[in-house]
PDB file of C-alpha atoms and ligand atoms in Angstrom:
ATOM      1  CA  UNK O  30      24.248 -22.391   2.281  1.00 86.00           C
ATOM      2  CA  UNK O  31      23.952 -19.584  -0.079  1.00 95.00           C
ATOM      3  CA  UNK O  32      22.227 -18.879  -3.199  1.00 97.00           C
ATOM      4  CA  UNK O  33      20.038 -16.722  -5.239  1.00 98.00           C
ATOM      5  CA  UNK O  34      17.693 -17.026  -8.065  1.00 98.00           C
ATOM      6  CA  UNK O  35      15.862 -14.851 -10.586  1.00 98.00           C
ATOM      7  CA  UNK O  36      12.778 -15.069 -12.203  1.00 98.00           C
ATOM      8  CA  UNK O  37      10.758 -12.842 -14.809  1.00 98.00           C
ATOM      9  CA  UNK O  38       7.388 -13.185 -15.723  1.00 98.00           C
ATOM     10  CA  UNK O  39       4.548 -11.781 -17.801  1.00 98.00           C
ATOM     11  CA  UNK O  40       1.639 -10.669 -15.752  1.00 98.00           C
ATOM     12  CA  UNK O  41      -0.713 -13.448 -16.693  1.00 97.00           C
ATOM     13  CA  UNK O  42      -2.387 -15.231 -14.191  1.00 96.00           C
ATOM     14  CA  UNK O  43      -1.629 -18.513 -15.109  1.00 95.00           C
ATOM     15  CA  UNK O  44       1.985 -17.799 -14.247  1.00 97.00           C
ATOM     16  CA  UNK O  45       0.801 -17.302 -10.567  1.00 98.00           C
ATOM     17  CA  UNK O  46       1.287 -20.974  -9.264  1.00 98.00           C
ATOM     18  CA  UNK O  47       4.052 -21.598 -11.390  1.00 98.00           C
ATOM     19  CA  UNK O  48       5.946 -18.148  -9.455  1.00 98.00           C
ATOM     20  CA  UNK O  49       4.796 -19.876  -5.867  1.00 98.00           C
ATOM     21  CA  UNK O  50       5.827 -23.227  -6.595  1.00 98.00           C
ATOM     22  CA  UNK O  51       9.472 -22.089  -7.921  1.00 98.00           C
ATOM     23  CA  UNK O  52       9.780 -19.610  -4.775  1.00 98.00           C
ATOM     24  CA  UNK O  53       8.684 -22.646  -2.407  1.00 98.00           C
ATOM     25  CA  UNK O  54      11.451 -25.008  -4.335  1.00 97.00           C
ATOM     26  CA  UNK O  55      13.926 -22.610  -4.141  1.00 98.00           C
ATOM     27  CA  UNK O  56      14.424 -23.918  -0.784  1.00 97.00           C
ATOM     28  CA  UNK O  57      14.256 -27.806  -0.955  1.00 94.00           C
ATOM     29  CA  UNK O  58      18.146 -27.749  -0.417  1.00 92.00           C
ATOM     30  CA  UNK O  59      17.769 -26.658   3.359  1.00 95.00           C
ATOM     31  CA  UNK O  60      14.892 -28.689   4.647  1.00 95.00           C
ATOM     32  CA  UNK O  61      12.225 -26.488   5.171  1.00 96.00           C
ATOM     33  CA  UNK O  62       9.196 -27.298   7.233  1.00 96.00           C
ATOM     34  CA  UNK O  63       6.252 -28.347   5.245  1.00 94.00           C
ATOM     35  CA  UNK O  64       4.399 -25.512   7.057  1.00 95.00           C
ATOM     36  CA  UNK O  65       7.354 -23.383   6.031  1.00 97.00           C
ATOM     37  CA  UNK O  66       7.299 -24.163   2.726  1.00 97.00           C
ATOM     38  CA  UNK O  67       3.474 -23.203   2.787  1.00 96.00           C
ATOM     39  CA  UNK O  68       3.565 -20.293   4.156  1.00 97.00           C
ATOM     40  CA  UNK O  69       6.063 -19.191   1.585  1.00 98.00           C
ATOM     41  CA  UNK O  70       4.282 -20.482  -1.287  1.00 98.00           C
ATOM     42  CA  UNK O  71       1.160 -18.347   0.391  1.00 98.00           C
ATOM     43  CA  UNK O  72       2.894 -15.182   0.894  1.00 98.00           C
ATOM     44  CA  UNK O  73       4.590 -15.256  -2.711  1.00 98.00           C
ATOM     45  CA  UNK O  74       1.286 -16.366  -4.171  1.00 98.00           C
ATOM     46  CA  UNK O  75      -0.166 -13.027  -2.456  1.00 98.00           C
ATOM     47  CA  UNK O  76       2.424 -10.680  -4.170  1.00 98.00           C
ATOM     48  CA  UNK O  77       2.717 -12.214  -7.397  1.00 98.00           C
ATOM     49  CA  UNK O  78      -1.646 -11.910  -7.270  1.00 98.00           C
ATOM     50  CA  UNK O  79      -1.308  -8.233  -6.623  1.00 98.00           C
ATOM     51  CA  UNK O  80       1.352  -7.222  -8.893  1.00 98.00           C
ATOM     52  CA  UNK O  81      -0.571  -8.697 -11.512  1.00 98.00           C
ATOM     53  CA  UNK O  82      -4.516  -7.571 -11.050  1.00 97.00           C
ATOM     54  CA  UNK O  83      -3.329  -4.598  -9.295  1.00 98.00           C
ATOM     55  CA  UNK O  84      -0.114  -3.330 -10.452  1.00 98.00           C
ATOM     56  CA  UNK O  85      -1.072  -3.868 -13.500  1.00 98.00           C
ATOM     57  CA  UNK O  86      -4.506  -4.394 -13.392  1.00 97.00           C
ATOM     58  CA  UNK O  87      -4.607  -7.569 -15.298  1.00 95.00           C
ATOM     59  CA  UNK O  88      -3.065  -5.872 -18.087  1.00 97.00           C
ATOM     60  CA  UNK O  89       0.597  -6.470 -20.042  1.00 97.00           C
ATOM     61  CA  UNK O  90       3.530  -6.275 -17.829  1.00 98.00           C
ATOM     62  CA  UNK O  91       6.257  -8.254 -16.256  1.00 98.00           C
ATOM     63  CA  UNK O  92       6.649  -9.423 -12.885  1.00 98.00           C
ATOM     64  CA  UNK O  93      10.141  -9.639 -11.258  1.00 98.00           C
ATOM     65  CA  UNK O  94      10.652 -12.067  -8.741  1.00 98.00           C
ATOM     66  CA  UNK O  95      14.405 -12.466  -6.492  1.00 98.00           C
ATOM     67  CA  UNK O  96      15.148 -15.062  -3.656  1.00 98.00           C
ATOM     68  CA  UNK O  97      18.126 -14.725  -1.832  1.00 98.00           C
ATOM     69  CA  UNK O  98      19.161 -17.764   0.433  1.00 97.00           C
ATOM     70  CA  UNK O  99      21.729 -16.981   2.990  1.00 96.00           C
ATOM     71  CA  UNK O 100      22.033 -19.793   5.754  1.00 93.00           C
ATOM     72  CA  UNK O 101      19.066 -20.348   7.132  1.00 95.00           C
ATOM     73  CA  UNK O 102      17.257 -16.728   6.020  1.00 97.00           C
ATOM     74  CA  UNK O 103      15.364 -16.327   3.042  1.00 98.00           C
ATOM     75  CA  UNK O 104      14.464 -12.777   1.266  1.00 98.00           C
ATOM     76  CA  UNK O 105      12.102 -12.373  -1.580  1.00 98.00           C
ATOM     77  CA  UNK O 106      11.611  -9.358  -3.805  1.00 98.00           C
ATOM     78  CA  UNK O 107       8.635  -9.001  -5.853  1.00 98.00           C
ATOM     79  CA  UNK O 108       8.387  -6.242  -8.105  1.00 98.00           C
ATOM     80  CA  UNK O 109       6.223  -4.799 -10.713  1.00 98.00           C
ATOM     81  CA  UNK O 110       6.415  -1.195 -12.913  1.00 98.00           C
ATOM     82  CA  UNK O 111       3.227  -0.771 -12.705  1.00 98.00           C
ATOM     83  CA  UNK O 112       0.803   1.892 -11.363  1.00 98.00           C
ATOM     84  CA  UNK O 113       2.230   2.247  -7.786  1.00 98.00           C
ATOM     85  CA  UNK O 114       0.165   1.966  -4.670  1.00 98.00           C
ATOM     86  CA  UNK O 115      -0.755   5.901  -3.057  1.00 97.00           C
ATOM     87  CA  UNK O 116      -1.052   5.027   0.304  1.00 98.00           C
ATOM     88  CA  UNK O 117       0.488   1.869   1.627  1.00 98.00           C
ATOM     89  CA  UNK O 118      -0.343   2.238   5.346  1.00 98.00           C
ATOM     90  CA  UNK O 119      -4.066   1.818   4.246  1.00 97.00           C
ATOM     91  CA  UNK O 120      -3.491  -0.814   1.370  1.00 98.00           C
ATOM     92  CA  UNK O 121      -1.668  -2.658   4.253  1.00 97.00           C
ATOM     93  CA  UNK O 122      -4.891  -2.220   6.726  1.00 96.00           C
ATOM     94  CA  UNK O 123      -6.920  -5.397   6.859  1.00 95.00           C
ATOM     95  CA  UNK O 124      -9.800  -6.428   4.897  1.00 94.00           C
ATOM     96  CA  UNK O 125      -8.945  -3.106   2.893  1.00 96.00           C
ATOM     97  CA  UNK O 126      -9.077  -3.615  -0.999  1.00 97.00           C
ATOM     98  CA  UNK O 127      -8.781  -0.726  -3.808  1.00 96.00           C
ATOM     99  CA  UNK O 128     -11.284  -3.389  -5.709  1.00 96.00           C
ATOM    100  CA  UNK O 129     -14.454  -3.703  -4.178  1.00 93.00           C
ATOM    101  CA  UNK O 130     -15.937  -4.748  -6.844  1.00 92.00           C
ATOM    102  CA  UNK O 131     -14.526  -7.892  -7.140  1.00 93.00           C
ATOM    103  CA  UNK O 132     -13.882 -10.715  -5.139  1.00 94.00           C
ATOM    104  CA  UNK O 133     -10.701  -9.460  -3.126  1.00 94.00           C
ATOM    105  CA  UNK O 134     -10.652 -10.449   0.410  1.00 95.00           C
ATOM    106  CA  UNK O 135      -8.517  -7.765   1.677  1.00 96.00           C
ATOM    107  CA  UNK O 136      -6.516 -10.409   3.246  1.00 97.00           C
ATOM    108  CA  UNK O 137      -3.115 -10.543   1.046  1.00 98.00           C
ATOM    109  CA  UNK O 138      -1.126  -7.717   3.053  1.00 98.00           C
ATOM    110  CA  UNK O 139      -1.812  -9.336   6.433  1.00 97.00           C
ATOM    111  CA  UNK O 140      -1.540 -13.039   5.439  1.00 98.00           C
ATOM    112  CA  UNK O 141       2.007 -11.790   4.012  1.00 98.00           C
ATOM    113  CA  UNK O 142       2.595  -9.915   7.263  1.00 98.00           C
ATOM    114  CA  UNK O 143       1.386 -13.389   9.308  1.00 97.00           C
ATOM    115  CA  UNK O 144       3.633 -15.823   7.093  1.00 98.00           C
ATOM    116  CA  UNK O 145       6.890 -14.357   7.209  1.00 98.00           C
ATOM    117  CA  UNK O 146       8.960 -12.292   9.895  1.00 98.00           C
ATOM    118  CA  UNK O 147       9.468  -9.442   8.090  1.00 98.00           C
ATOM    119  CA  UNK O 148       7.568  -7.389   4.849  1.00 98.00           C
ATOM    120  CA  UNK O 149       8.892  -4.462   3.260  1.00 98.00           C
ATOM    121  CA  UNK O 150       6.738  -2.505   0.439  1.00 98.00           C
ATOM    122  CA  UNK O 151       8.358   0.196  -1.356  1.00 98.00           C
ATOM    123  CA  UNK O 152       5.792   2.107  -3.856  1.00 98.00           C
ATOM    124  CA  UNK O 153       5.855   5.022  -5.947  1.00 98.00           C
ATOM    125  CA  UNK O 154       2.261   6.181  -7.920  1.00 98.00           C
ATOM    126  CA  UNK O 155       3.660   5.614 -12.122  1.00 96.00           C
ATOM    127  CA  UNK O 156       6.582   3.841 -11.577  1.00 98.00           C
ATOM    128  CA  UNK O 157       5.511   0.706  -9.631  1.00 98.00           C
ATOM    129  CA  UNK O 158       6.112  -1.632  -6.692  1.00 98.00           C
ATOM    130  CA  UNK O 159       8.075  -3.816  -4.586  1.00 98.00           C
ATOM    131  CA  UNK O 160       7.960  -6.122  -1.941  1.00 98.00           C
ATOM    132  CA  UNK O 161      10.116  -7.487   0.165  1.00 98.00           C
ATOM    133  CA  UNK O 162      10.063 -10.703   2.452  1.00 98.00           C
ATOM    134  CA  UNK O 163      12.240 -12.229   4.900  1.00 98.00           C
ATOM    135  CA  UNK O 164      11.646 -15.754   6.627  1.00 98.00           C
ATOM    136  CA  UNK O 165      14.017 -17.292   8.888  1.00 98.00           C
ATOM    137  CA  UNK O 166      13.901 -21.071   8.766  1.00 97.00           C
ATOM    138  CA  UNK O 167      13.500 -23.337  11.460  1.00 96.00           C
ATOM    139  CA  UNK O 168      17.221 -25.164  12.372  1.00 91.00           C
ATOM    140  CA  UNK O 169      16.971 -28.453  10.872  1.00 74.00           C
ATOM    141  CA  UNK O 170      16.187 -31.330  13.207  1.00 61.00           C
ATOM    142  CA  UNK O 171      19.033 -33.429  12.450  1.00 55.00           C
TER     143      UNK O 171
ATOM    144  CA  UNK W   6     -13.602 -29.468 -10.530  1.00 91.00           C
ATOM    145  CA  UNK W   7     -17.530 -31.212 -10.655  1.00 95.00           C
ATOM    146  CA  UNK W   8     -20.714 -30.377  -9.425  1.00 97.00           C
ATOM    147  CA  UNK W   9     -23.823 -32.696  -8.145  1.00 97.00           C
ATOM    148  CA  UNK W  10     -27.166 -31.711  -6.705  1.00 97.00           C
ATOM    149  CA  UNK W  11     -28.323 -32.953  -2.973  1.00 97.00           C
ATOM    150  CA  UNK W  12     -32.321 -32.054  -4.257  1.00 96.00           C
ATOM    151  CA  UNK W  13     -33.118 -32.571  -0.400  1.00 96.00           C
ATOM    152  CA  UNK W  14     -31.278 -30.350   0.701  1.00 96.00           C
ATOM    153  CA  UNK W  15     -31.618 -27.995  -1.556  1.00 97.00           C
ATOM    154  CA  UNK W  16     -27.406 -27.823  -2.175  1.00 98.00           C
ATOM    155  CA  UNK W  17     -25.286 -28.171  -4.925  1.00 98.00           C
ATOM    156  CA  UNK W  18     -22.431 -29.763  -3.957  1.00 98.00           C
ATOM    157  CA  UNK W  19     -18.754 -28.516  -5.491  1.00 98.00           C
ATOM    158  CA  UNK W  20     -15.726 -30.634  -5.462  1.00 98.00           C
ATOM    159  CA  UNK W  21     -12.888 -28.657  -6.086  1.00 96.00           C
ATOM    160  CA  UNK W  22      -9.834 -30.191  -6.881  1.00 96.00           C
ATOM    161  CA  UNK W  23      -5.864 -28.421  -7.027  1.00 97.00           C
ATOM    162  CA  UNK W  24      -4.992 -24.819  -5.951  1.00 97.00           C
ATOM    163  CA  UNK W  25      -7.487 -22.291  -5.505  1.00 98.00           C
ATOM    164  CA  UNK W  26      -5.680 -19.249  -6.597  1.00 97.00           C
ATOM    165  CA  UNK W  27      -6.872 -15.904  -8.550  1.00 96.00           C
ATOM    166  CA  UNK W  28      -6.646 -18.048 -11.323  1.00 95.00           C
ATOM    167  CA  UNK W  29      -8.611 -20.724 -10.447  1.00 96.00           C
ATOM    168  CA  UNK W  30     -11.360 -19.341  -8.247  1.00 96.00           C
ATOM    169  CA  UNK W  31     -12.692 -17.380 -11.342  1.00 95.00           C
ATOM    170  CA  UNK W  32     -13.813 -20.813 -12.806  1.00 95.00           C
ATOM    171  CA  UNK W  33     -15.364 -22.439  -9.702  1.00 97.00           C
ATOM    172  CA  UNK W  34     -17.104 -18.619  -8.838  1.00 97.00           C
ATOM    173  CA  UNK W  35     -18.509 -18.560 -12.601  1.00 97.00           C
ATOM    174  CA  UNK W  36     -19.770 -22.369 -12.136  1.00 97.00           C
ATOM    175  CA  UNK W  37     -21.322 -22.341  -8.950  1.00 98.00           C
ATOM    176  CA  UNK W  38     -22.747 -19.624  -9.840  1.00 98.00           C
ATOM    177  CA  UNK W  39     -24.680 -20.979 -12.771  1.00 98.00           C
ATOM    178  CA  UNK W  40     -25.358 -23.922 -11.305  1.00 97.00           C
ATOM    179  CA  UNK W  41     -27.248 -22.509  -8.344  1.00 97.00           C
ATOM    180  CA  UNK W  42     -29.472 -20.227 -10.735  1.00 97.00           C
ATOM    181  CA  UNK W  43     -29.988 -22.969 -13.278  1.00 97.00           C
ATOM    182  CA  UNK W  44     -31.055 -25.907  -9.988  1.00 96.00           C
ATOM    183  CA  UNK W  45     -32.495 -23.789  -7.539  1.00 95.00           C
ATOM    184  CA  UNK W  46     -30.359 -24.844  -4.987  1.00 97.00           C
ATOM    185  CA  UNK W  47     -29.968 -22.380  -1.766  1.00 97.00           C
ATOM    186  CA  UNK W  48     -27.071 -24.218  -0.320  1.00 98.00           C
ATOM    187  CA  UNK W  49     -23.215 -24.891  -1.447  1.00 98.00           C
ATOM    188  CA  UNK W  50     -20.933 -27.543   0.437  1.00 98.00           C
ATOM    189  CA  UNK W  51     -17.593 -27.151  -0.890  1.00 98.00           C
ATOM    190  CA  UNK W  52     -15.542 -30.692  -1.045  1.00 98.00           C
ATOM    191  CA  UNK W  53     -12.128 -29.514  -0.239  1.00 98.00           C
ATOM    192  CA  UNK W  54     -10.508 -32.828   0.490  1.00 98.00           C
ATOM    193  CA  UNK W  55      -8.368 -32.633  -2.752  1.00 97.00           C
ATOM    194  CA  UNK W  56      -7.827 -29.004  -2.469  1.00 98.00           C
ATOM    195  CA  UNK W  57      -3.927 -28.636  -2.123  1.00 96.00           C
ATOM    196  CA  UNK W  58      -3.502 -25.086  -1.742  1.00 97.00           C
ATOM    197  CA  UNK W  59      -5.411 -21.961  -1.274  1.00 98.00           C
ATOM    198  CA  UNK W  60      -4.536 -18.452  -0.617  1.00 98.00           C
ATOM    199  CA  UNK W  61      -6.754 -15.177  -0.419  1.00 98.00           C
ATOM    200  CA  UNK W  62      -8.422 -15.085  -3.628  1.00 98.00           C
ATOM    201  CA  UNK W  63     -10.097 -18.502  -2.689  1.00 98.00           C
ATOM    202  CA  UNK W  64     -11.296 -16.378   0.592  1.00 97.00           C
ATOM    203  CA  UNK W  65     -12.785 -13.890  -1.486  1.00 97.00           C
ATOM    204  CA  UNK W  66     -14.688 -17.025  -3.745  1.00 98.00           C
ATOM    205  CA  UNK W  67     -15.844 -18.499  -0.694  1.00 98.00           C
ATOM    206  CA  UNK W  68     -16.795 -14.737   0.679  1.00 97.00           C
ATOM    207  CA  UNK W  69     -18.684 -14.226  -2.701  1.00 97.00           C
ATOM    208  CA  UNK W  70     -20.891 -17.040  -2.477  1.00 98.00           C
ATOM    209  CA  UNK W  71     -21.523 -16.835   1.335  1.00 98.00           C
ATOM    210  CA  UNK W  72     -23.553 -13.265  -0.149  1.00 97.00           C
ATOM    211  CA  UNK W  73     -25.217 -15.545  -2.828  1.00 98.00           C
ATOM    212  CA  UNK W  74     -26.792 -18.024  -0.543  1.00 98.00           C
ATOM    213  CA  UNK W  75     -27.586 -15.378   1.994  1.00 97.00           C
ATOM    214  CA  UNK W  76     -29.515 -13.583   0.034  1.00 97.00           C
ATOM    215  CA  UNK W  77     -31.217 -17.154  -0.740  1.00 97.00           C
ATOM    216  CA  UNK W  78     -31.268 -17.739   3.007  1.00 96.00           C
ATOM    217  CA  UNK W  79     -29.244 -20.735   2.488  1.00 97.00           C
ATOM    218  CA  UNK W  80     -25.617 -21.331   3.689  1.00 97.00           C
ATOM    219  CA  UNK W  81     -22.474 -22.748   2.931  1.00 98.00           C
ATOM    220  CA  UNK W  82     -20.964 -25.840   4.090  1.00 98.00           C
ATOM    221  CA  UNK W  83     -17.069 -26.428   3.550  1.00 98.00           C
ATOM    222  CA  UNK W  84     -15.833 -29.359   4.638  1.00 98.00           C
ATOM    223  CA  UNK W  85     -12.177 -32.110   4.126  1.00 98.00           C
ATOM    224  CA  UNK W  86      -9.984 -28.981   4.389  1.00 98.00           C
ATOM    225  CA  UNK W  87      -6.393 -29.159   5.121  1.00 96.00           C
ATOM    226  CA  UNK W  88      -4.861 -27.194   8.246  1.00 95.00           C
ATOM    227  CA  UNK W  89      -3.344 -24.763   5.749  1.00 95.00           C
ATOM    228  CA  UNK W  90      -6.586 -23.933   4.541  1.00 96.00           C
ATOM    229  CA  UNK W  91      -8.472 -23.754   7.504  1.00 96.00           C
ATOM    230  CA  UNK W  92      -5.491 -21.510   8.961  1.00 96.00           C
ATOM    231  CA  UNK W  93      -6.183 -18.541   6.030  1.00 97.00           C
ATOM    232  CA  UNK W  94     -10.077 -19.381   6.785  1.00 97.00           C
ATOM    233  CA  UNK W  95      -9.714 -18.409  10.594  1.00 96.00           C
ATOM    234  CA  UNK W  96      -7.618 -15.801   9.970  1.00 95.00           C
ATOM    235  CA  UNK W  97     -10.018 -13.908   7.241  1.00 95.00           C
ATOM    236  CA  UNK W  98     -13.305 -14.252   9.875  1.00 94.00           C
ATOM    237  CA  UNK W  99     -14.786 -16.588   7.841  1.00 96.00           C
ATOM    238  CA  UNK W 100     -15.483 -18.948  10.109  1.00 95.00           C
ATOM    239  CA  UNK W 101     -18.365 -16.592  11.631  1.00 95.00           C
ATOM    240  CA  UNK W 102     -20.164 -16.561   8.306  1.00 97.00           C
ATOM    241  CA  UNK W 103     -19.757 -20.431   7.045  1.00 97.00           C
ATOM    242  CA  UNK W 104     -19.737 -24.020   8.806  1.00 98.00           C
ATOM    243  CA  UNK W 105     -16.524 -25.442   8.251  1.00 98.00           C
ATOM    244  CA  UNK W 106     -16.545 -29.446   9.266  1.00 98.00           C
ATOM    245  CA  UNK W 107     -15.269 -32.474   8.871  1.00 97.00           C
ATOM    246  CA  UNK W 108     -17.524 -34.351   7.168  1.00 98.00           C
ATOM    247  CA  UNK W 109     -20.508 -33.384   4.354  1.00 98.00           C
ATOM    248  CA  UNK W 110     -22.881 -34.764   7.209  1.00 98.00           C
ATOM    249  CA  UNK W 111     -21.630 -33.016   9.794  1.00 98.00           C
ATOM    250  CA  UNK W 112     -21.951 -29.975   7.743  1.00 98.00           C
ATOM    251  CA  UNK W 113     -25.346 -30.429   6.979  1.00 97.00           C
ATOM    252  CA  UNK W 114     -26.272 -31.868  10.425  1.00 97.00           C
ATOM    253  CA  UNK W 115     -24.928 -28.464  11.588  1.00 96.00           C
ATOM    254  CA  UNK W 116     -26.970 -26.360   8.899  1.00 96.00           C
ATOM    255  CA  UNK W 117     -29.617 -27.982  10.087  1.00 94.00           C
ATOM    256  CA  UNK W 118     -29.464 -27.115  13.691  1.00 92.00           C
ATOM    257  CA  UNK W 119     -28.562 -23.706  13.028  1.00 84.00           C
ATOM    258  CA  UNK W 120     -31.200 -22.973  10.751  1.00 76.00           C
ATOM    259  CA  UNK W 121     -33.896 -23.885  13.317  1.00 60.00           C
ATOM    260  CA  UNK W 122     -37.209 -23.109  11.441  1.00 49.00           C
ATOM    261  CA  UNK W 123     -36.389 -23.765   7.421  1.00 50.00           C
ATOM    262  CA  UNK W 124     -38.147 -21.402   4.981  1.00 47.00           C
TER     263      UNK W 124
HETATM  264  N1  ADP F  28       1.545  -4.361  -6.578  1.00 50.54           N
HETATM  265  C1  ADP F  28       0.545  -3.503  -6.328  1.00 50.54           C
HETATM  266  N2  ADP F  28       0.327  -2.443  -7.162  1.00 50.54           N
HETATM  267  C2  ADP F  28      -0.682  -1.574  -6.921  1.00 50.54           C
HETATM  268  N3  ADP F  28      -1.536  -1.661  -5.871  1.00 50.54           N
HETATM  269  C3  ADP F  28      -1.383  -2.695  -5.013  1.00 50.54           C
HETATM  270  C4  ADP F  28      -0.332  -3.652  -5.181  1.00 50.54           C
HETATM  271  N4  ADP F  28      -0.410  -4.534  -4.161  1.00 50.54           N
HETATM  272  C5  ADP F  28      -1.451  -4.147  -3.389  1.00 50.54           C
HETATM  273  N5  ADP F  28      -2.041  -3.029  -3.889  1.00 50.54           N
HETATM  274  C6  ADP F  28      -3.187  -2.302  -3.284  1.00 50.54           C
HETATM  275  O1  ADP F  28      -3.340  -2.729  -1.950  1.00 50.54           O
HETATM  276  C7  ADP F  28      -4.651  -3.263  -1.746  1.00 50.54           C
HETATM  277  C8  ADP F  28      -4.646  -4.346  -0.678  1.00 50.54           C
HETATM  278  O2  ADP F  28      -3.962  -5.505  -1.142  1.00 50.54           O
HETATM  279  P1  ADP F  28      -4.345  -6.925  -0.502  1.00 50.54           P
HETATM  280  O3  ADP F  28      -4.190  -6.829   0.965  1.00 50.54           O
HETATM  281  O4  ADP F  28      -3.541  -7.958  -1.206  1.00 50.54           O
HETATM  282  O5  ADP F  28      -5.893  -7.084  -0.828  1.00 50.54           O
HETATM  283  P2  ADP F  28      -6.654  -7.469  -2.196  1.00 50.54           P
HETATM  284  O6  ADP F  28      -5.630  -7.961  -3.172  1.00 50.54           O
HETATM  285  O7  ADP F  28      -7.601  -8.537  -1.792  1.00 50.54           O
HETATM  286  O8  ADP F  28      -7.332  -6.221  -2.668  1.00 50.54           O
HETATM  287  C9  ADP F  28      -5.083  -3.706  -3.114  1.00 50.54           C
HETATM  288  O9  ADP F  28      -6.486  -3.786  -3.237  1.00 50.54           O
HETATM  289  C10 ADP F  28      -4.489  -2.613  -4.012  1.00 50.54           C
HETATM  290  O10 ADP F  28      -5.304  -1.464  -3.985  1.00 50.54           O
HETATM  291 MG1   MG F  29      -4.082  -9.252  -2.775  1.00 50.54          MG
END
């Protein structure tokens, strides 16, 4: 099974279930797991959070979003223009948020890290961010 | 989304209902807030049995009002929570700071015992 889909968004928050939910139904055709399908809607929920309060720091912008379904592998891109991230290796430490003070956990790097098998982030300070996800699906049962 | 008051045990008790995202954790932070300064309350069980979904931005509610009732020397109680949630509340140490259980009773049964002499 292949297939790909493309969504833009503005960078309200509002739009960040309605990004999840698509990215989790994107996948209804192959069977996920139900704990598949969670984690996914998790990890998406995580990106889609931090392009919009800190890419562009709950300002105007737009949110890209890409899923790419190729047998039983799935890849996400999420990416924002927005003001970059200078060090990744430290945004990607746990418990390690640029806002402290809000109510960020710290936790959205490693829960993406946790739910899928593989995260990519590609940053440059001014010109934005992306991520990218991979998850390989469980073989179906039947 | 609805609060009640326990008076006796000095808790406000929040039902949240849906998906706790950045989105949504700004209105139950903003409300339990009030509510604890307007009733006095020192302690917050959280109903999650009709939560559906939660990702880190519910961690850093739950985080948020952990410091609230601490400062109070009160604690937080959540309880009904689905293995999804409870997976993202392991993971984030939270478990260390707040009694996670099955039912309200247990909860408070557990605050109880914990709290040894009450203030
Ligand atoms: N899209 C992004 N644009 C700019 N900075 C980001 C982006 N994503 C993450 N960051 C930075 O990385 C930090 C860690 O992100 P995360 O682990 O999700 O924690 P949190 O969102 O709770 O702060 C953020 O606080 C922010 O400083
Ligand atoms: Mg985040």
């Amino acid at each position: 099974m292949k297939n790909t889909m493309l969504l833009k968004i503005p960078s309200k928050s509002e739009n960040e279930r309605f990004a999840r939910t698509v990215c989790a139904a994107f996948l209804l055709e192959v069977d996920p797991t139900i704990e598949e399908m969670s984690e996914i809607k998790t990890a998406v929920s995580e990106a889609v959070t931090n392009a919009i309060i800190h890419g562009y720091n709950s300002g105007e912008g737009e949110v890209v979003i890409t899923g790419e379904l190729s047998d039983r592998t799935v890849t996400y891109t999420i990416k924002d223009s927005g003001c970059g991230i200078p060090d990744i290796e430290k945004a990607r430490e746990p418990l390690y948020t640029g806002k402290p003070e809000t109510e960020r956990s710290g936790m959205g790097f490693s829960i993406m890290e946790a739910f899928m098998d593989e995260l990519v982030v590609e940053s440059e300070p001014g010109k934005g961010t992306t991520i990218t996800m991979i998850k390989r699906l469980s073989e179906n049962a039947e | 989304m609805e609060i009640t008051l326990i008076p006796k045990q000095r808790m406000i008790l929040v039902r949240a209902t849906g998906e706790i995202d950045h989105h949504s954790s700004e209105a139950i932070r903003r409300l339990t807030e009030k509510e604890i300064r307007r009733s006095g309350a020192v302690n917050v069980a959280f109903d999650f049995g009709r939560v559906s979904f939660m990702d880190s931005s519910g961690i850093g509610m739950l985080l948020g009002r952990y410091k609230t009732v601490k400062a109070l020397g009160g604690s937080i109680i959540v309880y009904d929570v689905s293995q999804q949630v409870k997976r993202l509340i392991e993971m984030s140490g939270l478990m260390e700071l707040i009694i996670v259980s099955d039912t309200l009773q247990k909860g408070i049964n557990e605050m109880n015992r914990t709290k040894g002499v009450r203030i």
